[in-house]
Amino acid sequence: MADDIVREIRINPIVPSESVLVATARGMRPRKQEEVVKRDGREHVETCPFCKGNEDKTPATIAAFPNEANWKVRIVENLFPVLGDDKEETGINFGLQQVINGYGRHEVIIDHDNHGISVYEMSEDHLQTLFGAYRQRMAELYESDPRLKYVLVFKNFGPAAGASIPHTHSQIIAMPVVPENVINEVEYSRQYYRKHNQCVFCSLIDEALTYEATIYDRESGEVRRKVNVGQYVVEKGERFVAIKPFASRYEWEVHIMPLTHQSDFLEIKHEDLQDLARVMKRTMARLEKVIGGAQFNFFLHSVPRAEEYENCTESFHWHLEVCPRTSIPTGFELGSGLFVSTISPEDAAKQLRDVDIDS
Ligand SMILES: [Zn+2]
Ligand SMILES: [Zn+2]
Ligand SMILES: [Zn+2]
C-alpha cells in the first residue's frame, strides 16, 4: 500500500464544498516542510508570566482549578484581546463595507502549572480537569451575553501554529458571529440529515468501525473487491474515537469525537471527560512518536448556542480537530482552497495506529 502512488481529489464528506488533493508521488513536495520546534521542557521559568508565583504579571484570575491558591489550570483575560468590550461608536456601514462591532471576549487558559509539559505528558486526571475547565468557561460565556453566538476553544503549539508564549496554554474566543468553518459543518450536516435521516458524523464513525467491506459482482456474485474501510481509526476508547479523516487537509490531522451522538460539548458528562482525556492523551502520544515535536493546533467544534441552530441537535456532532503543522501551505493551496496531502491518509493512520506507545 505504502508504495502505491495515490493521486486523487477527495471530497470532504462533512463539507462537500471542500476537497483535498492527495498526491503521494515520490519526490512530490509541493509544500515546504514546517520546522520542528525545539522544546522548552523546563518545569518552571522565573520570568514567565504564566508560571506559578507570577500570578500578578497576568490580568486577574477568572477561574482556577481546583482552586486559586493551588491552581493546576488557570483562566485569565488575554492581555491583547482580538475582541473586546463594546465601543460607543459602532463601525460605519456603507455600501459594500459592512461591519460588525468586534465585541466579544478573549481569554487565556493556562493549561498546566508545569511550564514546558506537552499534552501527551499530562496525566489523564489533569486532562480531565482541563476539558472540564473548557466546558465550564464556555457555558459561563454563553450565559453571560446572548449576543455571543459562538465560543471557540483552541490551542496553538509552536510559533508557526501561532503560540507567542511558550508556557503551555489554550485560548477561548467568544464572538458575535458563528465562524464560517462551523457554519459550513452545521449547514451541510443539516442537509445530510434531511436526506438520510442520520447524522453524517455518526455515519462516518459507523463506516470507520466496519473493518472490511466486500463488493460482489452483481451478475456472477463473485467477490470483486474487498475494501478495508476501517483503516482510519487511530485510537478507540469506550466513549470516544480518534479518526484520521479520509479527506485530511493536514497530513497528520486527527479528529476525536464521541462514539454516541452528541451535538453539544457542554453536555459532556463526568464519565465522558475521563474517556476523552484518555483518548486525547493516547492520540497525542501517537503523534509525538511518529512526528515528534511538530507544531500543532487543536480546536473544538460544538453546535452553536444561537437560536437559529436549535434544530441542529440531531444533525450535528461535536468533535475536536487536531491539526499538526508539518508543512506550509503554498500559493496553490491559498489560491485554490484545495489542500495538498503528500501522505495518503490511510498510510498516516496506519503509522499512527501501529506505533507502540505502551512500552
Ligand atoms: Zn511558564
Ligand atoms: Zn452523530
Ligand atoms: Zn470541525
XYZ file of N, CA and C in Angstrom, residues 172-337:
498
model
N -9.707 30.962 24.596
C -11.148 30.959 24.354
C -11.497 32.288 23.710
N -12.180 32.228 22.587
C -12.681 33.467 21.993
C -14.190 33.349 21.848
N -14.896 34.252 22.527
C -16.354 34.285 22.410
C -16.683 35.403 21.448
N -17.429 35.074 20.382
C -17.599 36.082 19.332
C -19.056 36.334 18.948
N -19.295 37.490 18.323
C -20.678 37.859 17.995
C -21.162 37.240 16.687
N -20.335 36.399 16.050
C -20.748 35.709 14.816
C -20.356 34.242 14.935
N -21.029 33.389 14.180
C -20.598 31.991 14.116
C -19.571 31.901 12.990
N -18.376 31.378 13.280
C -17.336 31.353 12.236
C -17.718 30.447 11.066
N -17.174 30.774 9.907
C -17.552 30.111 8.662
C -17.345 28.600 8.694
N -16.227 28.154 9.259
C -15.973 26.704 9.306
C -17.076 25.969 10.037
N -17.561 26.584 11.106
C -18.619 25.948 11.896
C -19.948 26.016 11.137
N -20.224 27.171 10.543
C -21.464 27.301 9.756
C -21.503 26.232 8.665
N -20.393 26.053 7.952
C -20.360 25.051 6.881
C -20.668 23.659 7.407
N -20.022 23.284 8.494
C -20.255 21.944 9.056
C -21.704 21.788 9.509
N -22.216 22.826 10.166
C -23.573 22.764 10.695
C -24.600 22.697 9.558
N -24.399 23.537 8.533
C -25.351 23.586 7.423
C -25.318 22.308 6.587
N -24.123 21.861 6.225
C -24.031 20.661 5.383
C -24.505 19.415 6.133
N -24.204 19.349 7.432
C -24.650 18.153 8.163
C -26.169 18.181 8.338
N -26.738 19.385 8.381
C -28.197 19.501 8.453
C -28.821 19.007 7.136
N -28.193 19.376 6.031
C -28.677 18.892 4.720
C -28.589 17.374 4.624
N -27.481 16.827 5.096
C -27.291 15.377 5.054
C -28.363 14.690 5.888
N -28.641 15.275 7.034
C -29.646 14.692 7.930
C -31.029 14.673 7.270
N -31.369 15.769 6.601
C -32.674 15.844 5.943
C -32.807 14.754 4.886
N -31.718 14.456 4.208
C -31.734 13.484 3.126
C -31.685 12.036 3.645
N -30.833 11.791 4.634
C -30.581 10.413 5.055
C -31.153 10.072 6.422
N -31.690 11.074 7.094
C -32.244 10.872 8.417
C -31.216 10.314 9.398
N -29.977 10.643 9.170
C -28.929 10.233 10.092
C -27.837 11.295 10.136
N -27.195 11.368 11.285
C -26.090 12.316 11.444
C -24.914 11.839 10.597
N -24.308 12.732 9.826
C -23.223 12.343 8.927
C -21.972 11.897 9.709
N -21.779 12.488 10.874
C -20.632 12.097 11.698
C -20.834 10.677 12.229
N -22.072 10.367 12.648
C -22.383 9.012 13.127
C -22.181 8.013 11.983
N -22.614 8.380 10.772
C -22.426 7.503 9.609
C -20.937 7.253 9.382
N -20.179 8.330 9.522
C -18.741 8.246 9.319
C -18.083 7.316 10.337
N -18.522 7.412 11.596
C -17.972 6.541 12.634
C -18.357 5.088 12.344
N -19.641 4.875 11.973
C -20.088 3.519 11.643
C -19.222 2.922 10.545
N -18.975 3.738 9.542
C -18.185 3.258 8.411
C -16.758 2.940 8.845
N -16.212 3.819 9.685
C -14.829 3.624 10.128
C -14.694 2.377 11.003
N -15.763 2.035 11.712
C -15.687 0.878 12.605
C -16.042 -0.436 11.898
N -16.542 -0.314 10.673
C -16.772 -1.516 9.881
C -15.448 -1.830 9.235
N -14.795 -2.872 9.678
C -13.408 -3.002 9.264
C -13.232 -3.301 7.787
N -14.119 -4.134 7.260
C -13.902 -4.539 5.880
C -15.223 -4.585 5.141
N -15.223 -4.156 3.927
C -16.426 -4.274 3.116
C -16.105 -5.116 1.894
N -17.027 -5.978 1.517
C -16.793 -6.818 0.350
C -17.737 -6.368 -0.751
N -17.193 -6.147 -1.893
C -18.032 -5.738 -3.021
C -18.155 -6.938 -3.969
N -19.402 -7.340 -4.196
C -19.654 -8.510 -5.050
C -20.031 -8.080 -6.454
N -19.719 -8.913 -7.381
C -20.134 -8.658 -8.747
C -21.633 -8.906 -8.849
N -22.328 -7.969 -9.439
C -23.782 -8.047 -9.439
C -24.295 -9.270 -10.202
N -23.605 -9.597 -11.273
C -24.079 -10.716 -12.091
C -23.608 -12.083 -11.606
N -22.296 -12.217 -11.473
C -21.772 -13.542 -11.126
C -21.835 -13.824 -9.625
N -21.949 -12.782 -8.828
C -21.955 -12.982 -7.384
C -20.559 -13.210 -6.820
N -19.566 -13.133 -7.686
C -18.193 -13.329 -7.220
C -17.674 -12.090 -6.483
N -16.726 -12.326 -5.600
C -16.133 -11.198 -4.884
C -15.304 -10.366 -5.859
N -15.681 -9.095 -5.978
C -14.961 -8.245 -6.905
C -13.801 -7.533 -6.214
N -14.082 -7.088 -5.014
C -13.060 -6.305 -4.316
C -13.359 -6.319 -2.822
N -12.340 -6.397 -2.007
C -12.513 -6.227 -0.573
C -11.920 -4.869 -0.217
N -12.706 -4.033 0.392
C -12.199 -2.712 0.737
C -12.013 -2.636 2.238
N -10.845 -2.185 2.602
C -10.550 -2.014 4.004
C -11.030 -0.632 4.422
N -12.209 -0.536 5.021
C -12.723 0.794 5.338
C -12.477 1.211 6.778
N -12.022 0.272 7.591
C -11.781 0.602 8.996
C -10.374 1.104 9.222
N -9.756 1.547 8.145
C -8.341 1.892 8.244
C -8.099 3.309 8.763
N -9.153 3.996 9.156
C -8.978 5.376 9.604
C -8.996 5.551 11.109
N -9.315 4.456 11.835
C -9.351 4.561 13.297
C -7.924 4.560 13.828
N -7.605 5.586 14.604
C -6.261 5.717 15.151
C -6.245 5.246 16.601
N -7.320 5.527 17.309
C -7.401 5.187 18.732
C -8.880 5.068 19.086
N -9.203 4.084 19.916
C -10.608 3.948 20.290
C -10.717 3.701 21.778
N -11.560 4.496 22.441
C -11.833 4.283 23.852
C -13.227 3.722 24.012
N -13.747 3.781 25.238
C -15.100 3.273 25.457
C -16.146 4.225 24.901
N -15.860 5.519 24.964
C -16.842 6.509 24.542
C -16.368 7.435 23.434
N -15.073 7.378 23.131
C -14.534 8.279 22.102
C -13.693 7.528 21.088
N -13.608 8.116 19.912
C -12.779 7.509 18.878
C -11.954 8.619 18.218
N -10.727 8.285 17.841
C -9.879 9.231 17.103
C -9.754 8.704 15.684
N -10.158 9.530 14.731
C -10.209 9.111 13.331
C -9.348 10.009 12.468
N -8.655 9.398 11.528
C -7.905 10.147 10.525
C -8.874 10.422 9.387
N -9.218 11.692 9.138
C -10.208 11.945 8.090
C -9.745 11.463 6.715
N -10.656 10.886 5.986
C -10.421 10.378 4.633
C -9.947 11.501 3.713
N -10.466 12.715 3.954
C -10.016 13.881 3.191
C -9.370 14.871 4.159
N -8.184 14.512 4.653
C -7.497 15.365 5.632
C -6.836 16.551 4.947
N -7.009 17.746 5.513
C -6.336 18.922 4.963
C -4.866 18.920 5.359
N -4.595 18.438 6.577
C -3.219 18.381 7.061
C -2.798 16.920 7.126
N -1.554 16.657 6.746
C -1.061 15.283 6.645
C -1.356 14.435 7.874
N -1.236 15.024 9.065
C -1.360 14.232 10.286
C -2.597 14.616 11.092
N -3.529 15.250 10.433
C -4.772 15.679 11.093
C -5.549 14.480 11.652
N -6.053 14.621 12.872
C -6.851 13.569 13.514
C -8.051 14.232 14.196
N -9.221 13.633 14.080
C -10.409 14.157 14.752
C -10.850 13.208 15.851
N -11.167 13.781 17.010
C -11.648 12.971 18.130
C -13.122 13.299 18.342
N -13.963 12.275 18.420
C -15.388 12.543 18.617
C -16.067 11.479 19.452
N -17.190 11.850 20.116
C -17.899 10.847 20.920
C -18.502 9.764 20.026
N -18.445 8.514 20.509
C -18.967 7.390 19.722
C -20.481 7.422 19.610
N -21.145 7.891 20.675
C -22.603 8.017 20.557
C -22.940 9.486 20.306
N -24.019 9.686 19.594
C -24.345 11.014 19.115
C -24.486 12.063 20.233
N -23.831 13.176 20.053
C -23.934 14.309 20.972
C -23.548 15.566 20.189
N -24.420 16.572 20.203
C -24.138 17.749 19.381
C -23.366 18.825 20.134
N -23.552 18.822 21.455
C -23.057 19.940 22.241
C -22.002 19.482 23.250
N -20.810 20.010 23.116
C -19.726 19.674 24.048
C -20.131 19.976 25.493
N -21.004 20.981 25.666
C -21.388 21.368 27.027
C -22.212 20.289 27.729
N -22.692 19.303 26.980
C -23.471 18.242 27.612
C -22.628 17.051 28.017
N -21.359 17.145 27.845
C -20.450 16.053 28.167
C -20.491 15.770 29.680
N -20.600 14.472 30.018
C -20.714 14.051 31.429
C -19.335 13.735 32.011
N -19.313 13.587 33.312
C -18.070 13.297 34.014
C -17.356 12.060 33.444
N -18.128 10.985 33.218
C -17.521 9.731 32.710
C -16.969 9.936 31.304
N -17.616 10.820 30.555
C -17.137 11.106 29.199
C -15.785 11.814 29.258
N -15.689 12.769 30.192
C -14.449 13.539 30.319
C -13.263 12.613 30.540
N -13.504 11.583 31.348
C -12.451 10.627 31.669
C -11.957 9.918 30.407
N -12.891 9.442 29.610
C -12.505 8.715 28.410
C -11.924 9.658 27.350
N -12.484 10.858 27.259
C -11.953 11.854 26.327
C -10.491 12.144 26.665
N -10.206 12.308 27.963
C -8.837 12.579 28.418
C -7.912 11.439 27.992
N -8.397 10.219 28.132
C -7.588 9.054 27.815
C -7.302 8.983 26.301
N -8.346 9.147 25.509
C -8.190 9.057 24.056
C -7.301 10.207 23.550
N -7.476 11.382 24.144
C -6.661 12.538 23.757
C -5.188 12.285 24.072
N -4.920 11.836 25.288
C -3.536 11.593 25.705
C -2.877 10.556 24.788
N -3.589 9.486 24.511
C -3.036 8.408 23.689
C -2.849 8.858 22.231
N -3.769 9.657 21.735
C -3.644 10.158 20.365
C -2.434 11.084 20.247
N -2.287 11.973 21.238
C -1.162 12.902 21.200
C 0.167 12.149 21.359
N 0.152 11.066 22.141
C 1.368 10.257 22.304
C 1.727 9.589 20.977
N 0.716 9.148 20.237
C 0.970 8.534 18.922
C 1.570 9.564 17.970
N 0.993 10.758 17.938
C 1.516 11.809 17.069
C 2.954 12.140 17.449
N 3.218 12.212 18.742
C 4.570 12.541 19.207
C 5.577 11.497 18.725
N 5.184 10.225 18.816
C 6.101 9.149 18.397
C 6.375 9.197 16.897
N 5.365 9.529 16.117
C 5.528 9.473 14.670
C 6.114 10.781 14.109
N 5.650 11.922 14.610
C 6.130 13.207 14.055
C 6.645 14.098 15.174
N 7.382 13.509 16.108
C 7.864 14.187 17.316
C 8.129 15.679 17.183
N 7.602 16.451 18.123
C 7.919 17.872 18.206
C 7.182 18.763 17.222
N 6.282 18.184 16.424
C 5.596 19.002 15.426
C 4.741 20.071 16.093
N 4.653 21.200 15.420
C 3.772 22.265 15.900
C 2.339 21.856 15.569
N 1.411 22.285 16.360
C 0.029 21.892 16.056
C -0.982 22.896 16.589
N -2.201 22.775 16.075
C -3.355 23.478 16.629
C -4.384 22.420 16.961
N -5.175 22.646 17.991
C -6.406 21.863 18.084
C -7.545 22.796 18.427
N -8.750 22.436 18.027
C -9.903 23.284 18.326
C -11.161 22.445 18.420
N -12.111 22.992 19.159
C -13.371 22.300 19.423
C -14.458 22.858 18.523
N -15.188 21.968 17.878
C -16.362 22.381 17.121
C -17.599 21.782 17.770
N -18.420 22.651 18.338
C -19.634 22.218 19.013
C -20.794 22.987 18.387
N -22.019 22.497 18.561
C -23.146 23.180 17.924
C -23.271 24.594 18.522
N -23.431 25.617 17.683
C -23.543 26.974 18.224
C -24.795 27.090 19.090
N -24.712 27.898 20.125
C -25.860 28.023 21.020
C -26.882 29.054 20.540
N -26.649 29.614 19.370
C -27.574 30.631 18.866
C -28.895 29.997 18.444
N -29.955 30.802 18.572
C -31.332 30.354 18.288
C -31.489 29.623 16.954
N -30.849 30.183 15.906
C -31.054 29.617 14.569
C -30.479 28.214 14.408
N -29.754 27.714 15.423
C -29.183 26.365 15.318
C -29.830 25.396 16.292
N -30.959 25.824 16.853
C -31.621 24.964 17.832
C -32.072 23.634 17.242
N -32.388 23.625 15.956
C -32.842 22.366 15.344
C -31.694 21.526 14.783
N -30.481 21.772 15.252
C -29.339 21.022 14.729
C -28.814 19.971 15.697
N -29.554 19.726 16.779
C -29.029 18.787 17.776
C -28.986 17.357 17.250
N -29.844 17.024 16.292
C -29.836 15.657 15.741
C -28.790 15.510 14.633
N -28.507 16.614 13.958
C -27.662 16.512 12.766
C -26.197 16.853 13.012
N -25.915 17.605 14.069
C -24.510 17.984 14.298
C -23.904 17.154 15.422
N -22.632 16.899 15.335
C -21.923 16.007 16.252
C -20.624 16.721 16.642
N -20.472 17.048 17.906
C -19.278 17.833 18.274
C -18.011 17.007 18.110
N -16.884 17.686 17.919
C -15.612 16.990 17.739
C -14.446 17.927 18.019
N -13.314 17.314 18.219
C -12.083 18.060 18.463
C -11.155 17.777 17.289
N -10.723 18.810 16.601
C -9.820 18.612 15.462
C -8.389 18.912 15.886
N -7.511 17.956 15.677
C -6.091 18.155 15.971
C -5.373 18.283 14.628
N -4.717 19.432 14.421
C -4.070 19.696 13.131
C -2.579 19.981 13.296
N -1.743 18.949 13.196
C -0.298 19.193 13.252
C 0.145 19.981 12.028
N 1.065 20.914 12.250
C 1.511 21.792 11.166
C 2.876 21.339 10.704
N 2.903 20.321 9.836
C 4.182 19.794 9.388
C 4.661 20.435 8.092
N 3.782 21.109 7.378
C 4.233 21.780 6.163
C 3.466 23.088 5.976
N 4.029 23.940 5.145
C 3.480 25.273 4.976
C 2.614 25.317 3.708
N 1.370 25.753 3.811
C 0.534 25.847 2.617
C 1.152 26.802 1.599
N 1.026 26.482 0.338
C 1.635 27.296 -0.720
C 0.565 28.111 -1.443
N 1.018 28.876 -2.425
C 0.107 29.696 -3.215
C -0.974 28.861 -3.874
N -0.601 27.663 -4.297
C -1.588 26.789 -4.923
C -2.745 26.528 -3.966
N -2.388 26.258 -2.704
C -3.426 25.938 -1.730
C -4.248 27.157 -1.340
N -3.556 28.288 -1.138
C -4.280 29.508 -0.760
C -5.149 29.990 -1.916
N -4.636 29.825 -3.124
C -5.371 30.300 -4.284
C -6.531 29.409 -4.683
N -6.372 28.111 -4.440
C -7.407 27.179 -4.888
C -8.317 26.727 -3.751
N -7.829 26.809 -2.532
C -8.584 26.275 -1.399
C -8.487 24.755 -1.344
